[in-house]
C-alpha cells in the first residue's frame, strides 16, 4: 500500500507527464506553421512518449493499491519563437521534469518506499536520455546556425523518428 505522501506526489507527476504531452503536441502544431514537418513529427512522438510515462505511473499506483486522481491540465503556449528557441524550451522543460523526478526519489527514500524508488530509477535514466537527445539537437542547430541546408537535413532527420514504447521494453 502506498503512503499518502507518496501517492499524492505520484499523482502530481501524472499531471506533469500529461502536461508535457500537451506541451509537445502544441509545439508539434506550431512546427507545422514554421513549415517544419520533421520537427512536427519529432514533437508528436515526444508527446506520445509522455503519455506512456503518465501511463506507467497510472498503472504503478494501481499495482500498489493506491488511488489515481486526475486533475486539470494547465493550458499550454501556442507560439514558441524560432526552432532553436523552441528546443531550448524543450530542454528547460525536461530539466524541470528531471528535478521533479529527483524530488520523488527523495520522498521515496524519506518514506523507505523501496518499491517506488525502484520504478523511479527507470525515470531517472529516462531523463538522462531525454536531456541528452534535446541537447544533441541544439548542438546541431548551433553548428549550422539553424538555417540553410543543415536545417533542411535536420528536419528530414527528425522526420524519421518513429514511436517506440520504452516503458514496454523490459
Ligand atoms: Mg516524461
PDB file of N, CA and C and ligand atoms in Angstrom, residues 17 20 49-50 53 94 97 123 126-127 130, ligand 1:
ATOM      1  N   UNK A  17       3.376  14.742 -16.469  1.00  0.00           N
ATOM      2  CA  UNK A  17       3.643  13.980 -17.700  1.00  0.00           C
ATOM      3  C   UNK A  17       2.578  14.301 -18.759  1.00  0.00           C
ATOM      4  N   UNK A  20       3.251  17.627 -20.116  1.00  0.00           N
ATOM      5  CA  UNK A  20       4.360  17.541 -21.069  1.00  0.00           C
ATOM      6  C   UNK A  20       3.845  17.098 -22.443  1.00  0.00           C
ATOM      7  N   UNK A  49       5.350   9.707 -26.174  1.00  0.00           N
ATOM      8  CA  UNK A  49       6.211   9.153 -25.127  1.00  0.00           C
ATOM      9  C   UNK A  49       5.756   9.601 -23.746  1.00  0.00           C
ATOM     10  N   UNK A  50       5.401  10.888 -23.655  1.00  0.00           N
ATOM     11  CA  UNK A  50       4.957  11.428 -22.364  1.00  0.00           C
ATOM     12  C   UNK A  50       3.693  10.721 -21.878  1.00  0.00           C
ATOM     13  N   UNK A  53       4.666   7.661 -20.217  1.00  0.00           N
ATOM     14  CA  UNK A  53       5.200   7.927 -18.873  1.00  0.00           C
ATOM     15  C   UNK A  53       4.053   8.081 -17.873  1.00  0.00           C
ATOM     16  N   UNK A  94      12.485  19.660 -19.821  1.00  0.00           N
ATOM     17  CA  UNK A  94      12.991  18.343 -19.414  1.00  0.00           C
ATOM     18  C   UNK A  94      13.849  18.441 -18.149  1.00  0.00           C
ATOM     19  N   UNK A  97      11.443  18.554 -15.380  1.00  0.00           N
ATOM     20  CA  UNK A  97      10.888  17.221 -15.108  1.00  0.00           C
ATOM     21  C   UNK A  97      11.919  16.355 -14.363  1.00  0.00           C
ATOM     22  N   UNK A 123      12.848   6.161 -14.467  1.00  0.00           N
ATOM     23  CA  UNK A 123      12.601   7.535 -14.904  1.00  0.00           C
ATOM     24  C   UNK A 123      13.867   8.400 -14.804  1.00  0.00           C
ATOM     25  N   UNK A 126      15.719   7.563 -17.856  1.00  0.00           N
ATOM     26  CA  UNK A 126      14.974   8.103 -18.998  1.00  0.00           C
ATOM     27  C   UNK A 126      15.243   9.605 -19.141  1.00  0.00           C
ATOM     28  N   UNK A 127      15.286  10.320 -18.025  1.00  0.00           N
ATOM     29  CA  UNK A 127      15.512  11.771 -18.075  1.00  0.00           C
ATOM     30  C   UNK A 127      16.915  12.111 -18.582  1.00  0.00           C
ATOM     31  N   UNK A 130      16.526  11.846 -22.260  1.00  0.00           N
ATOM     32  CA  UNK A 130      15.708  12.956 -22.782  1.00  0.00           C
ATOM     33  C   UNK A 130      16.554  14.214 -22.926  1.00  0.00           C
TER      34      UNK A 130
HETATM   35 MG1  LIG B   1       8.243  12.271 -19.281  1.00  0.00          MG
END
